Coordinates of C-alpha atoms and ligand atoms in Angstrom, one line a residue:
X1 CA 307.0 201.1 119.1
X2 CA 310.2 199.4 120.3
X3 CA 311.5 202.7 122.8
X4 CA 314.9 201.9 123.8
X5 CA 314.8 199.4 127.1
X6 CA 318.5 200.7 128.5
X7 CA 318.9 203.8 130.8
X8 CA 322.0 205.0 132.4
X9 CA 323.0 207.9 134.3
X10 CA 320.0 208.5 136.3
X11 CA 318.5 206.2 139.6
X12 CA 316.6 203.0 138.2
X13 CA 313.7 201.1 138.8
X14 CA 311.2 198.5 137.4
X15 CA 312.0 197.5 133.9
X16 CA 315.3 198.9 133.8
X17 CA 316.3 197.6 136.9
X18 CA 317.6 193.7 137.2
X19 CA 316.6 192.2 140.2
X20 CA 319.5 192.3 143.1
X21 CA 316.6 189.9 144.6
X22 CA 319.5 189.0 147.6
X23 CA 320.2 192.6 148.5
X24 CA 317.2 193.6 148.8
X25 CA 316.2 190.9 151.3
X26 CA 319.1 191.7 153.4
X27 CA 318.4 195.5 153.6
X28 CA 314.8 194.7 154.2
X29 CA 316.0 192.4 157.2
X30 CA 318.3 195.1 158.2
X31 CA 316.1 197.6 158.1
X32 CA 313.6 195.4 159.9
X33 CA 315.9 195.3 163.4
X34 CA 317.1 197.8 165.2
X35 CA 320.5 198.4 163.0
X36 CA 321.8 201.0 160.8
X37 CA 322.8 200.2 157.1
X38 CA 326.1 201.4 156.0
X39 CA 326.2 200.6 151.9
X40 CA 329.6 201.1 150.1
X41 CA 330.6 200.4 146.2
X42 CA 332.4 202.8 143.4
X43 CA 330.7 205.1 141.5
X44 CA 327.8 204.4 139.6
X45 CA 327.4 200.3 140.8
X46 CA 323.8 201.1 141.6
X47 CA 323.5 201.9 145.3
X48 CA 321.0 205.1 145.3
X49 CA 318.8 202.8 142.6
X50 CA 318.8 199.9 145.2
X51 CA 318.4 201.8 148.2
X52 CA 315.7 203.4 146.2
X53 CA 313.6 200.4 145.4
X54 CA 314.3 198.2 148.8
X55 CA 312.7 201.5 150.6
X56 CA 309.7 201.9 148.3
X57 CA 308.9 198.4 149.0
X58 CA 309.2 199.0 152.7
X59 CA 306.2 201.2 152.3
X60 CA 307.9 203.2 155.6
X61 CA 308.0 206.9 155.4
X62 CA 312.0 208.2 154.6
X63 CA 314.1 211.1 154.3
X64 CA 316.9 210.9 151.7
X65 CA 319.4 213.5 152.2
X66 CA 322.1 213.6 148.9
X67 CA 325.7 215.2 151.1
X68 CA 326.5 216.0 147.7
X69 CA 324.6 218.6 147.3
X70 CA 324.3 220.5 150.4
X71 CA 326.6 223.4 151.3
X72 CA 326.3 224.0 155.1
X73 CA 324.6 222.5 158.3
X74 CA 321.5 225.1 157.9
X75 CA 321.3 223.3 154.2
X76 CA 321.4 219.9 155.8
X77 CA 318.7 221.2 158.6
X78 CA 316.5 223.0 156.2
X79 CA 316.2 220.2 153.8
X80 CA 315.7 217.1 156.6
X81 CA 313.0 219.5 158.0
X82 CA 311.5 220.2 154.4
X83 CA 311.4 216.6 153.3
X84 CA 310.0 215.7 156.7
X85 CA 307.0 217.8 155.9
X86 CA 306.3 215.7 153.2
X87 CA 304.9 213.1 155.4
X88 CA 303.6 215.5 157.9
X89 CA 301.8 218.1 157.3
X90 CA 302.7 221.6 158.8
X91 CA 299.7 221.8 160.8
X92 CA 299.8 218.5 162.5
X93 CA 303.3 218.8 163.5
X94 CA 303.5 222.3 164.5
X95 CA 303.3 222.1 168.2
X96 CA 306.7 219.7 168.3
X97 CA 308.4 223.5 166.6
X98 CA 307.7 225.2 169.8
X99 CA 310.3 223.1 172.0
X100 CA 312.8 223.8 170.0
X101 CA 315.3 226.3 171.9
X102 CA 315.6 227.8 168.5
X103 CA 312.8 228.8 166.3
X104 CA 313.7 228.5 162.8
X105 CA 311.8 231.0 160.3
X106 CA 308.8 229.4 158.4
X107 CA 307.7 230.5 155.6
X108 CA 305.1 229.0 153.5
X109 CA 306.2 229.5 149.7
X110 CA 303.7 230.3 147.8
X111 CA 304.7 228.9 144.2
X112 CA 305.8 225.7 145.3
X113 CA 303.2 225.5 148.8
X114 CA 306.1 224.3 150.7
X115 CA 306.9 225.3 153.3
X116 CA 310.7 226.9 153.7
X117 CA 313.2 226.6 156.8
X118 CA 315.7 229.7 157.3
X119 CA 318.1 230.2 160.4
X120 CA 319.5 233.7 161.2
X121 CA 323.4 233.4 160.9
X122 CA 323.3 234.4 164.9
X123 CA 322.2 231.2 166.1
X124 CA 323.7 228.0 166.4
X125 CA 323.8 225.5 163.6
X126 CA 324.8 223.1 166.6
X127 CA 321.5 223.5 167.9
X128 CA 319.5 223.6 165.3
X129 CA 320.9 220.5 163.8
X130 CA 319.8 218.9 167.1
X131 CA 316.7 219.8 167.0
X132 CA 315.5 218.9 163.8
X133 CA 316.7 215.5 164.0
X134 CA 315.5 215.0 167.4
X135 CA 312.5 216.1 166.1
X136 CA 312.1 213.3 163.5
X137 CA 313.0 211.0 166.3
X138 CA 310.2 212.0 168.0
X139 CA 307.7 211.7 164.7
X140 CA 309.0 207.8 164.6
X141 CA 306.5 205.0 165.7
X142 CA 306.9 201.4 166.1
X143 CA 304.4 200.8 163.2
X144 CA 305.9 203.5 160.8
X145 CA 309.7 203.7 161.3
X146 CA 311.3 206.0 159.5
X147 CA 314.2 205.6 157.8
X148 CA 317.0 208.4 157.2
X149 CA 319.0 207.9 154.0
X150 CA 322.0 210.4 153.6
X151 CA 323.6 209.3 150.2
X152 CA 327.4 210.2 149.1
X153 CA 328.0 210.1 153.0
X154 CA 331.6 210.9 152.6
X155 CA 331.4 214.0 151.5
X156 CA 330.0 214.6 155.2
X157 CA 333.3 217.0 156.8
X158 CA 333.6 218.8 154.2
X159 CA 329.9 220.3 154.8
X160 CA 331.8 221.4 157.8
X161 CA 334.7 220.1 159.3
X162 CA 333.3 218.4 162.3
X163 CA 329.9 217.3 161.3
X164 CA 330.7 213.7 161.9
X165 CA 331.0 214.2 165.7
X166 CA 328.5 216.6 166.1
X167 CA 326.1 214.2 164.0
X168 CA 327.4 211.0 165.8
X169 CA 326.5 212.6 168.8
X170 CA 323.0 213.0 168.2
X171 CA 322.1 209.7 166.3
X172 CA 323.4 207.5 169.0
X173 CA 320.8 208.7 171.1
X174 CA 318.0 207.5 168.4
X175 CA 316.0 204.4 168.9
X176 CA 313.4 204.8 166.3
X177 CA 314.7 205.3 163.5
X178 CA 316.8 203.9 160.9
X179 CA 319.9 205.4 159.1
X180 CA 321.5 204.4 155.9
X181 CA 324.3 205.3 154.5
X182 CA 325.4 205.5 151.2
X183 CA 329.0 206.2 149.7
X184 CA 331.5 206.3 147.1
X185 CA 334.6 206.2 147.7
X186 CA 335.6 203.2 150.1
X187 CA 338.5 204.6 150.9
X188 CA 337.0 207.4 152.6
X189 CA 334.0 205.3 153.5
X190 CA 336.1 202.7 155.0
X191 CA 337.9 205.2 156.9
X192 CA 334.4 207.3 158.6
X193 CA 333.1 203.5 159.4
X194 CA 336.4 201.2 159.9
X195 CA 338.8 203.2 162.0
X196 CA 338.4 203.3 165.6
X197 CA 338.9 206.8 166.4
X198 CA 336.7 207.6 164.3
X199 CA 333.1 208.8 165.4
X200 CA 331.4 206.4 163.1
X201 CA 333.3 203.1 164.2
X202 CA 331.2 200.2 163.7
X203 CA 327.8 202.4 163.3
X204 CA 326.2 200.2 162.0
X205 CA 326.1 197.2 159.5
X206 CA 328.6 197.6 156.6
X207 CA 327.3 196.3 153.1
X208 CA 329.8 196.1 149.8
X209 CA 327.9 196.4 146.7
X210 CA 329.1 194.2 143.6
X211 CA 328.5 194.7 140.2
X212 CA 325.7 192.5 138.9
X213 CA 326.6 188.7 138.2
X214 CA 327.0 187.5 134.8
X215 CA 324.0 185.2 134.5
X216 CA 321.5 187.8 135.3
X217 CA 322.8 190.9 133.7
X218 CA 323.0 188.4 130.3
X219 CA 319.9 187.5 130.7
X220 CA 318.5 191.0 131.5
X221 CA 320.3 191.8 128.3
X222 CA 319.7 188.8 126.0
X223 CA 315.6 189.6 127.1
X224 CA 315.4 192.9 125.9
X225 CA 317.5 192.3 122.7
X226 CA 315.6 189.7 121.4
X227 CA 312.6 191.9 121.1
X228 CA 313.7 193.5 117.8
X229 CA 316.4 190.9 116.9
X230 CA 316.5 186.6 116.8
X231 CA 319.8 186.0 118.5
X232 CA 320.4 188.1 121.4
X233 CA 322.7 186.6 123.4
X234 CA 325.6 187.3 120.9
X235 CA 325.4 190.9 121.5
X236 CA 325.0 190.4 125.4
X237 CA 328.1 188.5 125.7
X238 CA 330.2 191.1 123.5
X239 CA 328.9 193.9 125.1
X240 CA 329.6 192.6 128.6
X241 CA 333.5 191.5 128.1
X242 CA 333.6 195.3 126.5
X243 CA 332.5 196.8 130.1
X244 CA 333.1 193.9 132.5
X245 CA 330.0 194.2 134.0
X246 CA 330.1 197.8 135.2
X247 CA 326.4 198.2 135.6
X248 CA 326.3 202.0 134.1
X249 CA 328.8 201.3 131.6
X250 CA 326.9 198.1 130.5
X251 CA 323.7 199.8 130.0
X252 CA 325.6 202.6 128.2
X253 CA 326.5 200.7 125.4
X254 CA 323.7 198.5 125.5
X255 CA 321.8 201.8 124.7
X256 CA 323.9 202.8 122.2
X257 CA 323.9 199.2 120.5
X258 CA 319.9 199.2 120.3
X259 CA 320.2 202.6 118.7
X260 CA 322.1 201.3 116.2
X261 CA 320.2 198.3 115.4
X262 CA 316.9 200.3 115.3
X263 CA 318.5 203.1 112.9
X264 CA 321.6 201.7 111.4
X265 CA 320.4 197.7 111.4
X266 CA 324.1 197.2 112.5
X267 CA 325.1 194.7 114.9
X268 CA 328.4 196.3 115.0
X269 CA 329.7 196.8 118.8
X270 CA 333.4 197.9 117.6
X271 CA 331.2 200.7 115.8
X272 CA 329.7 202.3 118.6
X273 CA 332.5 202.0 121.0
X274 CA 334.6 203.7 118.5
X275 CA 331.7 206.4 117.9
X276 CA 331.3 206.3 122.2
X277 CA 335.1 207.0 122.0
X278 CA 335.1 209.7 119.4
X279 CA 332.6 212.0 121.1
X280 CA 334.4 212.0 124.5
X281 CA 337.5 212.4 122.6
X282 CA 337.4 216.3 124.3
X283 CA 336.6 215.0 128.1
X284 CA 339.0 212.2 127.9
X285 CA 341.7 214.8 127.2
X286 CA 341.0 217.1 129.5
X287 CA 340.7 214.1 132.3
X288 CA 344.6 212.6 131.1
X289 CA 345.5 216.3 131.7
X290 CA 345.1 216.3 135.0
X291 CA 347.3 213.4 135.4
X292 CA 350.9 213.6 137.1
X293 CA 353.6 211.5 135.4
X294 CA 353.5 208.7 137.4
X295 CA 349.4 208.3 137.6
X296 CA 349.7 208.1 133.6
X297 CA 352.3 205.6 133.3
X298 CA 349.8 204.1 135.8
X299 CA 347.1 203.8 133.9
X300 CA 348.8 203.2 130.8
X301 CA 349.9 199.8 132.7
X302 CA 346.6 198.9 134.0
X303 CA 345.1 199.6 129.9
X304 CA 347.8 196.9 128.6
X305 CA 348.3 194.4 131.6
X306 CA 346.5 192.3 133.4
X307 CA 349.4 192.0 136.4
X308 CA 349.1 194.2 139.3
X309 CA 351.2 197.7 138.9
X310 CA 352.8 196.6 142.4
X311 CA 354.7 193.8 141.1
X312 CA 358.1 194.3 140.5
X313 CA 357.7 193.3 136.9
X314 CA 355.4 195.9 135.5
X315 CA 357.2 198.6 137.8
X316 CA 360.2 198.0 135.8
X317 CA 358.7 197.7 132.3
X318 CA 356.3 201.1 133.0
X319 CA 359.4 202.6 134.7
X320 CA 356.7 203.4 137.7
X321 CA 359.3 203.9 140.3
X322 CA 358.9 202.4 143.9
X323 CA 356.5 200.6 145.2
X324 CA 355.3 203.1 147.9
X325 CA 354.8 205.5 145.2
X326 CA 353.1 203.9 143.1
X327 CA 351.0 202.7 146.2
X328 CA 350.4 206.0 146.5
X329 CA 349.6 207.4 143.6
X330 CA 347.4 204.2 142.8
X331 CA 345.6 205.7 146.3
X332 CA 344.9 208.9 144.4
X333 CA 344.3 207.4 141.3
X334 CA 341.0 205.6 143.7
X335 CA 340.1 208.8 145.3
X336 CA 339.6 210.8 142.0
X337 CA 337.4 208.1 140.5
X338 CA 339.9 207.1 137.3
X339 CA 340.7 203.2 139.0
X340 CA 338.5 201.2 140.6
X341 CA 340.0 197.9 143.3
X342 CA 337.9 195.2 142.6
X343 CA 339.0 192.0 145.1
X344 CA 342.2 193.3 145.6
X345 CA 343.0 193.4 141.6
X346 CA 343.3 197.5 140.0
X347 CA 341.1 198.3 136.8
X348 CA 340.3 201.8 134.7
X349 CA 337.2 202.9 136.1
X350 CA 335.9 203.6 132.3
X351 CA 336.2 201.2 129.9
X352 CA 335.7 203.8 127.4
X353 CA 338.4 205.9 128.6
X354 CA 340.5 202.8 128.5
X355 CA 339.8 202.3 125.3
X356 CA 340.3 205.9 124.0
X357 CA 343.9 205.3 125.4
X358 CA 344.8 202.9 124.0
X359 CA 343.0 203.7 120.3
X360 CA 345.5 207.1 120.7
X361 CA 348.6 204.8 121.5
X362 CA 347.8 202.8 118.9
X363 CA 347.9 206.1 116.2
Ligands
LIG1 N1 320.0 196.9 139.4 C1 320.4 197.5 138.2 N2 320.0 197.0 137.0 C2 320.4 197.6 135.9 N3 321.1 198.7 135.8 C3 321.5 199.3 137.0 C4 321.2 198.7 138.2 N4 321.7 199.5 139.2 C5 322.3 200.5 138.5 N5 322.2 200.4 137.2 C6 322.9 201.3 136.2 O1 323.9 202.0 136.8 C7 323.5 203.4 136.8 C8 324.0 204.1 138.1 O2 323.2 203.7 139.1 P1 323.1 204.5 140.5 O3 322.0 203.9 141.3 O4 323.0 206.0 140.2 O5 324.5 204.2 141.1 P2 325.3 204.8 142.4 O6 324.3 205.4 143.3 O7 326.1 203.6 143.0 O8 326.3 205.8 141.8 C9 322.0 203.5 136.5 O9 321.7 204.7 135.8 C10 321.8 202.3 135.6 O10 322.2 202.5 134.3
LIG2 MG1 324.2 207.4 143.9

């Protein structure tokens, strides 16, 4: 059975995961000291897969925490205690729950035998945040560390508004364990970790994540192709100039491309772009409706030209107005996820939305 060796969307490991042999190392060594691990890239570059595999090799007990999901501080203490549990068991633990000043309610669901945390809106989520990560301090031993992963980290105020402090407050304190953080938007990452006045200035050791180098995503590729075809590397190399190495968008169409081969016998990449295109045609409307004026001249810009939209030259062809505008709405254009800066050079986040542009300009 040849089962389709690409996988996107979801966290991944083993053989659909290429090696990032280098990063690893360095969050092991990281991880090893006494530091705290601050990882940054775009969306989708891989960082909850890596973080993922460079713990699991660790073999230390963790706690990941996704921001993402969690609505208010008795979510965030509720679920660190819950998915402390995992690695200690109720009944070993239970005397450390009587210091706490206050007593959460435990309940011991009987579907799932977990064990659930509920605070009465009375008390103080202050507290009670304190105490359950105090508490996991206190569970932390030289031989097993833990280690405290809260991905999409930036979304951390607006679980409440002052979270950061209160959290910074209580993690500067902690010797024995680890913290990583994971986030997507640099801007806003950038700004919790970079700025002075901020509570999180110089936390801990900041990490940029890059997409995967040429050579081995080829490879990785060229490999998995060549199990149902002779030449490979053709279709590698097409496939990555399509997504410029975007490791989800990459193994998107890599996907999509063995699909075809295996149903179709069609090597045709143009095809299943176009077909890729075609059924977003709906979301990519809906996403170019929610553009201003000057964000789509924007993007239209960055879809033909290679130049920066800063430069006075393609402010005056696009009509894009001044430069602090267009600074500004590039800004936005970051925040929302549509343009990605890669070494101080602008690009459309999708290549598949780029291309859907410019197919409909091209009608
Ligand atoms: N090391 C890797 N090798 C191959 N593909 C990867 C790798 N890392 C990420 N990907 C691809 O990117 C997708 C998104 O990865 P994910 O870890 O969720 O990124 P992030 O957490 O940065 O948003 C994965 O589903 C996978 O298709
Ligand atoms: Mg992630």
């Amino acid at each position: 059975m040849n089962t389709n060796p690409f996988k996107f969307g979801t966290v991944v490991d083993d053989e659909f995961f290429t090696n990032r042999k280098e990063e690893i190392g360095k969050i092991h060594s990281i991880l090893s000291s006494e530091n705290h691990l601050i990882l940054i890239s775009p969306r989708r570059y891989g960082k909850t897969s890596l973080i993922s595999k460079a713990i699991k090799a660790l073999e230390r007990p963790y706690i990941f925490l996704d921001l993402q999901l969690i609505t208010n501080i008795e979510d965030f203490t509720s679920q660190l205690l819950q998915k402390t549990l995992k690695y200690y068991p109720f009944e070993k633990i239970k005397h450390f729950f009587k210091s706490f000043r206050i007593i959460p309610n435990i309940s011991l669901n009987p579907l799932s035998n977990e064990v659930d945390f509920s605070f009465n809106p009375t008390m103080s989520s202050s507290v009670i945040l304190e105490d359950a990560l105090n508490l996991i301090e206190k569970l932390s031993t030289k031989e097993k560390k833990i280690v405290v992963i809260f991905d999409e980290f930036q979304e951390i105020n607006k679980i409440d508004k002052n979270l950061d402090k209160k959290l910074r407050a209580i993690l500067q304190h902690h010797k024995m364990v680890n913290y990583v953080m994971l986030g997507s938007q640099e801007s806003l990452m950038k700004e919790i970790f970079e700025k002075k006045k901020s509570p999180f200035y110089h936390f801990g050791y900041l990490m940029q994540l890059d997409k995967i180098p040429y050579e081995e995503f080829f490879d990785f590729l060229t490999e998995r192709f060549e199990k149902i075809k002779n030449n490979g590397s053709g279709l590698s190399k097409e496939i990555l100039e399509f997504t410029k190495l975007h490791p989800y968008y990459t193994q998107q169409l890599a996907f999509n491309v063995w699909e075809n081969l295996i149903k179709n016998n069609s090597e045709d990449i143009k095809e299943v772009i176009l077909n890729s295109v075609i059924t977003h045609d709906n979301d990519y409307e809906r996403l170019w409706g929610l553009l201003n004026k000057t964000e789509m001249k924007i993007i239209i810009a960055l879809a033909y030209e290679r130049k920066s939209p800063l430069t006075d030259e393609i402010r005056t062809k696009y009509m894009l107005g001044a430069s602090s505008t267009v600074f500004s709405s590039l800004k936005k254009l970051i925040q929302n996820g549509f343009v990605v800066k890669i070494n101080s050079s602008y690009e459309i986040e999708d290549p598949f939305f780029k291309e859907w542009l410019l197919m409909r300009r091209a009608n």
